[in-house]
Coordinates of C-alpha atoms and ligand atoms in Angstrom, one line a residue:
M150 CA -137.4 -7.8 -125.7
L151 CA -140.7 -6.6 -126.6
D152 CA -142.5 -8.9 -128.3
I153 CA -143.6 -6.9 -131.1
E154 CA -145.5 -9.1 -133.3
S155 CA -148.0 -9.7 -130.2
L156 CA -147.8 -5.8 -129.3
I157 CA -149.3 -5.0 -133.4
S158 CA -152.1 -7.0 -132.8
D159 CA -152.9 -4.0 -130.0
F160 CA -153.6 -1.4 -132.9
P161 CA -155.9 -2.0 -134.8
I162 CA -155.3 0.7 -137.2
L163 CA -151.9 -0.5 -138.0
D164 CA -154.4 -3.2 -140.2
R165 CA -155.0 -0.2 -141.9
K166 CA -154.0 -0.1 -146.2
V167 CA -152.9 3.0 -147.1
N168 CA -153.0 3.6 -151.2
G169 CA -152.9 0.3 -151.4
Q170 CA -149.7 -0.6 -148.8
R171 CA -149.2 -1.5 -145.8
L172 CA -149.4 1.6 -143.4
V173 CA -146.1 2.2 -142.3
Y174 CA -146.8 5.0 -139.6
L175 CA -143.4 7.1 -138.7
D176 CA -145.4 10.0 -137.2
N177 CA -145.7 8.8 -133.7
A178 CA -143.6 12.2 -132.6
A179 CA -147.3 14.1 -134.0
T180 CA -149.3 11.8 -132.5
T181 CA -149.5 8.0 -131.4
Q182 CA -151.8 5.0 -132.1
K183 CA -154.0 3.7 -129.6
P184 CA -154.1 0.6 -128.5
M185 CA -156.9 -2.1 -127.4
P186 CA -156.8 -1.6 -123.8
V187 CA -156.7 1.7 -124.2
L188 CA -159.8 2.3 -126.4
M189 CA -161.6 -0.4 -124.4
A190 CA -161.2 1.7 -121.6
S191 CA -162.7 4.6 -123.5
R192 CA -166.0 3.0 -124.5
H193 CA -166.2 1.1 -121.2
Y194 CA -166.5 4.4 -119.5
Y195 CA -169.5 5.1 -122.0
E196 CA -171.2 2.4 -121.8
A197 CA -170.9 2.0 -118.0
V198 CA -169.9 4.8 -116.1
N199 CA -170.4 7.8 -117.4
S200 CA -171.6 10.7 -115.2
N201 CA -170.1 14.4 -114.2
I202 CA -167.9 13.8 -111.2
H203 CA -167.3 15.1 -107.2
R204 CA -170.7 16.9 -106.4
G205 CA -172.4 13.5 -107.3
T206 CA -174.4 11.6 -104.8
H207 CA -176.0 8.6 -106.9
F208 CA -173.9 5.7 -108.0
L209 CA -172.7 6.6 -111.0
A210 CA -171.3 10.1 -109.8
R211 CA -169.5 8.5 -107.7
L212 CA -167.9 5.3 -109.9
A213 CA -167.2 7.8 -112.0
T214 CA -165.6 10.2 -109.5
D215 CA -163.1 7.0 -108.2
A216 CA -162.1 6.8 -112.0
Y217 CA -160.9 9.7 -112.7
E218 CA -158.6 9.7 -109.5
N219 CA -157.3 6.5 -109.2
A220 CA -156.5 7.9 -113.2
R221 CA -154.4 10.7 -111.4
K222 CA -153.0 8.2 -108.9
T223 CA -152.3 6.2 -111.9
V224 CA -150.5 8.9 -113.3
A225 CA -148.6 9.7 -110.5
R226 CA -147.2 6.4 -109.3
H227 CA -146.3 6.1 -113.3
L228 CA -144.0 9.2 -112.4
H229 CA -142.5 8.5 -109.0
V230 CA -144.8 11.3 -107.6
L231 CA -145.9 10.7 -103.9
D232 CA -148.2 13.0 -103.6
P233 CA -151.0 12.3 -106.5
R234 CA -152.5 16.4 -105.8
E235 CA -149.7 17.4 -107.5
I236 CA -150.8 16.1 -110.6
I237 CA -153.7 18.3 -112.6
F238 CA -155.3 16.7 -115.8
T239 CA -155.1 19.5 -118.6
S240 CA -155.9 19.1 -122.3
G241 CA -152.5 19.2 -123.6
A242 CA -148.4 20.1 -122.8
T243 CA -149.8 23.5 -124.4
D244 CA -152.7 23.7 -122.0
S245 CA -149.8 23.0 -119.2
I246 CA -147.6 25.3 -120.4
N247 CA -149.9 28.8 -120.8
L248 CA -151.5 27.2 -117.1
V249 CA -148.1 28.1 -115.2
A250 CA -147.8 30.7 -117.8
Q251 CA -150.8 32.8 -116.8
S252 CA -150.5 31.9 -113.2
L253 CA -147.1 33.3 -112.9
A254 CA -148.2 36.3 -114.5
R255 CA -151.1 36.7 -112.1
S256 CA -149.2 36.0 -109.2
G257 CA -147.2 39.0 -109.3
K258 CA -143.8 37.4 -108.7
I259 CA -142.8 37.7 -112.6
G260 CA -141.8 41.9 -113.0
V261 CA -140.1 44.7 -115.3
G262 CA -137.2 43.4 -116.2
D263 CA -137.2 39.9 -115.0
E264 CA -136.2 36.9 -117.8
I265 CA -137.6 33.7 -118.5
L266 CA -135.0 31.3 -120.2
I267 CA -135.3 29.2 -123.3
S268 CA -133.4 27.3 -125.4
T269 CA -133.7 27.3 -129.6
L270 CA -135.2 24.1 -129.7
E271 CA -138.0 24.9 -128.1
H272 CA -141.6 23.8 -129.7
H273 CA -143.8 27.2 -130.4
A274 CA -145.7 25.9 -126.9
N275 CA -142.8 26.5 -124.8
I276 CA -142.1 30.0 -127.0
V277 CA -145.7 31.5 -126.9
P278 CA -147.0 31.6 -124.1
W279 CA -143.7 32.9 -121.9
Q280 CA -143.9 36.0 -125.1
M281 CA -147.1 36.1 -123.9
L282 CA -146.5 36.6 -120.0
C283 CA -143.7 38.8 -121.2
E284 CA -145.8 41.0 -122.9
Q285 CA -148.2 41.1 -119.7
T286 CA -145.0 41.5 -117.3
G287 CA -142.8 43.2 -118.3
A288 CA -140.3 40.4 -118.2
I289 CA -138.0 39.3 -120.6
L290 CA -137.5 36.2 -122.9
R291 CA -133.7 34.8 -123.4
V292 CA -132.5 32.1 -125.5
V293 CA -129.8 29.9 -125.1
P294 CA -128.1 28.9 -128.6
C295 CA -127.5 25.5 -130.1
A296 CA -124.6 24.1 -131.8
E297 CA -124.1 23.0 -134.8
D298 CA -125.7 19.6 -134.0
G299 CA -128.4 21.0 -132.6
T300 CA -127.0 20.4 -128.4
I301 CA -127.4 23.3 -126.0
D302 CA -124.7 25.6 -125.5
E303 CA -124.0 25.0 -121.7
V304 CA -121.3 27.8 -121.7
A305 CA -124.5 30.0 -123.4
F306 CA -126.3 28.7 -120.8
H307 CA -124.2 29.6 -117.5
Q308 CA -122.9 33.4 -119.3
L309 CA -127.4 33.8 -119.5
L310 CA -128.7 32.4 -116.2
G311 CA -128.5 34.8 -113.4
K312 CA -130.5 36.4 -110.3
Q313 CA -132.4 37.9 -112.9
T314 CA -133.7 34.2 -114.3
K315 CA -136.9 33.9 -113.3
V316 CA -138.3 30.8 -114.8
L317 CA -135.9 28.2 -117.3
A318 CA -138.3 26.5 -119.4
L319 CA -136.6 23.8 -121.4
V320 CA -138.3 20.9 -123.6
W321 CA -136.4 17.3 -122.6
I322 CA -136.1 16.0 -126.0
S323 CA -136.9 18.0 -129.2
N324 CA -139.8 16.9 -131.0
S325 CA -138.1 18.0 -134.4
F326 CA -134.2 16.8 -134.1
G327 CA -134.8 14.1 -131.4
V328 CA -132.0 15.9 -129.2
A329 CA -132.0 15.0 -125.7
H330 CA -131.3 18.3 -123.4
P331 CA -129.1 17.2 -120.2
I332 CA -132.4 18.3 -117.9
H333 CA -130.8 17.4 -114.5
R334 CA -127.7 18.9 -115.0
L335 CA -129.3 22.2 -116.5
T336 CA -132.2 22.3 -113.4
A337 CA -129.7 21.9 -110.8
E338 CA -128.0 25.0 -112.5
A339 CA -130.9 26.7 -112.4
K340 CA -132.4 25.9 -108.9
K341 CA -129.1 26.7 -107.7
S342 CA -129.7 30.2 -109.2
G343 CA -133.4 30.9 -107.4
A344 CA -134.8 30.2 -111.3
L345 CA -138.1 28.2 -111.6
V346 CA -137.9 25.0 -113.4
L347 CA -140.5 23.9 -116.2
I348 CA -139.3 20.6 -118.3
D349 CA -141.5 20.4 -121.9
A350 CA -141.8 16.5 -121.4
A351 CA -143.8 16.0 -124.5
Q352 CA -141.7 13.9 -126.7
A353 CA -139.9 12.2 -123.6
A354 CA -142.9 10.9 -122.0
P355 CA -143.9 7.9 -124.7
H356 CA -139.8 7.0 -124.6
M357 CA -138.6 7.0 -121.1
T358 CA -138.8 6.0 -117.7
M359 CA -139.9 9.7 -116.1
D360 CA -138.7 9.7 -112.3
V361 CA -139.9 13.3 -112.1
P362 CA -138.9 14.0 -108.2
A363 CA -135.3 13.1 -109.4
I364 CA -135.2 15.9 -111.9
G365 CA -135.7 18.4 -109.3
A366 CA -137.6 21.0 -111.5
D367 CA -140.8 22.7 -110.2
F368 CA -143.4 22.0 -113.1
L369 CA -143.4 19.1 -115.7
V370 CA -145.8 18.6 -118.8
F371 CA -147.0 16.2 -121.6
S372 CA -150.0 15.7 -123.8
G373 CA -151.2 12.3 -123.6
H374 CA -152.1 12.0 -127.3
K375 CA -148.7 11.5 -127.7
V376 CA -148.4 8.2 -125.0
Y377 CA -150.8 6.3 -126.6
A378 CA -153.9 7.8 -125.3
N379 CA -156.5 9.8 -126.3
T380 CA -156.7 13.3 -127.5
G381 CA -157.5 16.3 -125.5
I382 CA -156.1 15.1 -122.0
G383 CA -152.6 16.3 -120.3
V384 CA -150.4 16.7 -117.4
L385 CA -149.1 19.5 -115.5
W386 CA -147.2 18.4 -112.7
G387 CA -146.5 20.8 -110.3
R388 CA -144.2 20.5 -107.0
A389 CA -147.2 21.1 -104.5
D390 CA -145.6 24.2 -102.0
V391 CA -144.7 26.0 -105.6
L392 CA -148.6 25.3 -106.7
D393 CA -149.9 26.2 -103.5
S394 CA -148.0 29.5 -103.6
L395 CA -149.5 30.6 -107.5
P396 CA -152.9 31.9 -107.7
P397 CA -155.5 29.9 -110.3
W398 CA -156.0 30.4 -114.0
R399 CA -158.8 29.9 -115.2
G400 CA -162.2 30.2 -112.4
G401 CA -165.6 27.9 -113.0
G402 CA -166.7 25.4 -111.2
E403 CA -164.7 23.1 -109.0
M404 CA -161.8 24.9 -108.3
I405 CA -163.9 27.5 -105.7
K406 CA -164.0 26.8 -101.8
E407 CA -167.1 29.0 -101.4
V408 CA -168.5 32.0 -104.0
T409 CA -170.3 34.9 -103.0
F410 CA -170.6 38.1 -105.4
E411 CA -168.4 40.1 -103.2
K412 CA -165.8 37.3 -102.9
T413 CA -164.3 33.7 -103.8
T414 CA -162.4 31.5 -102.3
Y415 CA -160.2 28.9 -103.9
N416 CA -160.0 25.2 -103.5
E417 CA -157.5 23.1 -102.6
L418 CA -155.1 21.1 -105.1
P419 CA -155.6 19.7 -107.8
F420 CA -158.8 21.1 -107.6
K421 CA -157.8 24.7 -107.7
F422 CA -156.6 24.2 -111.1
E423 CA -159.5 22.0 -112.8
A424 CA -162.4 24.3 -113.8
G425 CA -165.5 23.5 -115.2
T426 CA -166.0 19.6 -115.7
P427 CA -162.5 17.8 -116.8
N428 CA -161.9 15.6 -119.4
I429 CA -163.0 12.4 -117.3
E430 CA -162.5 9.8 -120.3
G431 CA -159.3 11.4 -121.4
A432 CA -157.7 10.8 -117.8
I433 CA -158.4 6.9 -117.7
S434 CA -157.7 6.8 -121.3
L435 CA -154.4 8.2 -120.1
A436 CA -154.1 5.8 -117.0
A437 CA -154.7 2.7 -119.3
A438 CA -152.0 4.1 -121.6
F439 CA -149.5 4.1 -118.7
D440 CA -150.4 0.9 -117.9
Y441 CA -149.9 -0.6 -120.9
L442 CA -146.6 0.9 -121.3
D443 CA -145.4 0.2 -117.6
E444 CA -146.3 -3.6 -118.2
L445 CA -144.4 -3.7 -121.3
G446 CA -141.6 -1.6 -119.5
M447 CA -140.2 2.1 -120.7
D448 CA -136.3 0.3 -120.3
E449 CA -137.5 -1.9 -122.9
I450 CA -139.7 0.7 -124.8
R451 CA -136.1 2.8 -124.5
Q452 CA -134.1 0.2 -126.2
H453 CA -136.4 -0.8 -128.8
E454 CA -137.1 2.3 -130.1
A455 CA -133.2 3.4 -129.8
N456 CA -132.1 0.3 -132.0
L457 CA -134.3 2.1 -134.6
L458 CA -133.2 4.8 -134.9
E459 CA -129.7 4.1 -135.2
I460 CA -130.7 1.5 -137.8
A461 CA -132.7 3.9 -139.9
A462 CA -129.9 6.7 -139.4
Q463 CA -127.6 4.0 -140.9
S464 CA -129.6 2.9 -144.0
L465 CA -130.0 6.3 -144.9
T466 CA -127.2 7.9 -144.7
D467 CA -125.7 4.8 -147.2
S468 CA -128.6 4.7 -149.8
V469 CA -129.3 8.2 -150.1
P470 CA -127.0 10.8 -151.5
G471 CA -127.2 14.1 -150.7
I472 CA -128.8 13.4 -147.2
H473 CA -127.9 15.3 -144.2
L474 CA -129.2 14.4 -140.7
Y475 CA -130.0 17.0 -138.5
G476 CA -129.3 16.2 -134.3
P477 CA -126.1 14.4 -133.0
A478 CA -125.3 11.1 -133.5
E479 CA -127.4 9.2 -130.2
R480 CA -131.0 11.0 -131.0
T481 CA -134.2 9.9 -129.4
C482 CA -137.6 9.7 -130.9
A483 CA -137.2 11.5 -134.1
L484 CA -135.1 11.6 -136.9
S485 CA -135.3 14.7 -139.1
F486 CA -133.1 15.1 -142.2
G487 CA -133.1 17.0 -145.6
I488 CA -131.9 15.9 -148.7
E489 CA -130.4 18.6 -151.2
G490 CA -132.3 20.0 -154.2
I491 CA -135.4 18.2 -152.2
H492 CA -138.1 19.9 -150.6
H493 CA -139.4 18.2 -148.0
Y494 CA -143.6 18.5 -148.8
D495 CA -142.7 16.8 -152.2
L496 CA -140.7 14.0 -150.6
G497 CA -143.4 13.5 -148.0
T498 CA -146.1 13.4 -150.5
L499 CA -144.7 10.7 -152.6
I500 CA -143.4 8.8 -149.7
D501 CA -147.3 8.8 -148.5
Q502 CA -148.2 7.6 -151.7
M503 CA -146.0 4.4 -150.9
G504 CA -147.6 3.7 -147.2
V505 CA -144.9 5.2 -145.3
A506 CA -146.4 8.1 -142.6
V507 CA -143.8 10.9 -142.0
R508 CA -144.0 14.7 -141.1
T509 CA -142.4 17.1 -142.8
G510 CA -142.4 21.1 -142.5
H511 CA -141.5 23.1 -139.4
H512 CA -142.3 20.9 -136.6
C513 CA -143.9 23.7 -134.7
C514 CA -140.0 25.0 -134.3
Q515 CA -140.1 28.0 -136.5
P516 CA -137.1 29.5 -134.7
L517 CA -134.9 26.4 -135.0
M518 CA -135.4 26.2 -138.6
A519 CA -134.6 29.7 -139.2
R520 CA -131.0 28.8 -136.7
F521 CA -130.4 26.0 -139.7
G522 CA -131.5 28.3 -142.6
I523 CA -134.1 26.3 -143.6
T524 CA -137.8 26.1 -143.1
G525 CA -138.4 22.3 -142.7
T526 CA -137.3 18.7 -142.5
V527 CA -138.5 15.6 -143.0
R528 CA -139.1 13.8 -140.2
A529 CA -139.2 9.8 -139.5
S530 CA -140.4 9.7 -135.7
F531 CA -140.2 5.6 -133.5
G532 CA -143.4 4.5 -131.7
I533 CA -143.7 0.9 -129.7
Y534 CA -145.1 -1.1 -132.7
N535 CA -142.4 0.4 -135.2
T536 CA -140.1 -2.4 -136.5
E537 CA -136.7 -3.0 -138.7
K538 CA -139.1 -3.3 -141.5
D539 CA -140.5 0.0 -141.3
V540 CA -136.8 0.9 -141.2
D541 CA -136.4 -0.5 -144.7
A542 CA -139.7 0.8 -146.0
L543 CA -138.8 4.2 -145.0
T544 CA -135.2 4.1 -146.5
S545 CA -136.9 1.9 -150.0
S546 CA -139.4 4.7 -150.2
V547 CA -136.9 7.8 -149.8
H548 CA -134.5 5.9 -152.0
K549 CA -137.4 5.4 -154.5
A550 CA -138.9 9.0 -153.9
V551 CA -135.5 10.8 -154.3
S552 CA -134.8 9.4 -158.2
M553 CA -138.1 10.2 -159.1
L554 CA -137.5 13.8 -157.8
R555 CA -133.9 14.2 -159.5
Ligands
PMP9 N1 -143.8 20.2 -126.6 C1 -143.3 19.0 -127.5 C2 -141.7 19.1 -128.0 C3 -144.1 18.9 -128.7 O1 -143.5 18.1 -129.4 C4 -145.5 19.2 -128.7 C5 -146.4 18.4 -130.0 N2 -146.1 18.6 -130.9 C6 -146.0 19.9 -128.0 C7 -145.2 20.6 -126.5 C8 -147.3 20.6 -127.5 O2 -148.4 19.5 -127.3 P1 -149.8 19.4 -127.7 O3 -150.1 20.0 -128.8 O4 -150.3 18.1 -127.9 O5 -150.4 20.4 -126.5

C-alpha cells in the first residue's frame, strides 16, 4: 500500500492554493508534478556537475558523462531492457515517434503502396509523423476502428493487417479515454505478419510496470514529464538490431564517427541517434523519477490509481444527471466525460474556480472526437498523489458547476 500522506509531502507544488482553495490536480495525463528527489537531482546537477559530456577530459566532463550514462542504465533497468544502448534519449514521445518515422523514410524500407497501421485512439503525435512519412514515400495510412466503448475492433485489425503492413504504431493506453489496447496480442499478430511495431507508452509509463522485451515490439516511446520527471526529455527504446539497420535522422555532433567534407561515417548506438548536446539534466531527472517510482512500486501505484478511477466513475455517475462516461468500465489513468447540454470548456472553467484542475477539449485526438461526434470531453486523470478526497472534490465541483450551468 502506498503511504499517500507522506508521498504528498514530497511534492511542494501540491501546497499551492488555487483561487483560495486546496489544489486538486487531476491533469496528470497532460503532465505530472515533480517530487523533491527529482527537483533535487536537477538542482544538484547544475550546482555540482554541469558540463558538456562525452568528449571532455576534465573532471566535470567525466562526472557529467557518468551521470548521463548512468541515467541511461537506470532507464534500461526500469524497462527491463538488458542493453542500455537500446535507450535513445529524445526530447519526448513526439520526438521519438518522429525519429522512427523519419529514419524509416530515409531507410528506403517503406515504398509506394506499403501501409502504416494505426488505431482510431491515437494521439496526434502518433498520427501526423506517419502522415508525413506517407507523403514522403507514397505509403498509405490505415486506421483500425474502435467500438462504442472505445476498445479496438480486433476483427477489423485482422482484416487490415497483411503483408503490405510495414509498421503497426499503437498507443498502449489512450490519453483521451483511458482505454488500454491489448498490445501484447496485437504486437504478436503484427510481428507474425512481418511488420515493425511501435508502442506509444506515453500514458502507460506513469502507471504500470513496463517489461519492454516481453511486449515483443521493435520500438517503444514515452515522455519524461508524464512520469514525474522534467519536460524536454523522453525515450525511444528500440531493438538494437532494428536500430542498427536504420540510418540516423538528425546530423551533427556526437552522432558521427568521422567527418570529412566528402563523407561522414556514423557513430554506434545509442549515439547515432543523439545528435548535438543532449538534455543531460533531463536524463538525470528521469533516472531520479524512475528510482522514486520503483521505490514506491509500480504495481502499488497501478492499484491505487485504478481504485480511484473506479470510485470516481461511480460517484460521478451517481451524482451527476446526464453524464456520459467514455471508454470501457475498466480504465487506466484517465476518465473522460461529457454532460448533456453543457460545453466541456464551461464546465472545466467553473471547476477550476473551485480549485479542481482537469483538461477539456480534444486532448490532441481530433479524429477520435470526430468518431464519437463530439468536439471534446472533460478529462480527469490521476497520479500517485491523488486521494479519495480529490475524487470527492471532483464530484462535488462537477455537481455544483452543473447546477450553475443548467
Ligand atoms: N502519446 C500520448 C498517448 C500522449 O498522451 C502524449 C501527450 N499527451 C503524447 C503521445 C505526446 O507526448 P509529448 O507531447 O510529451 O511528446
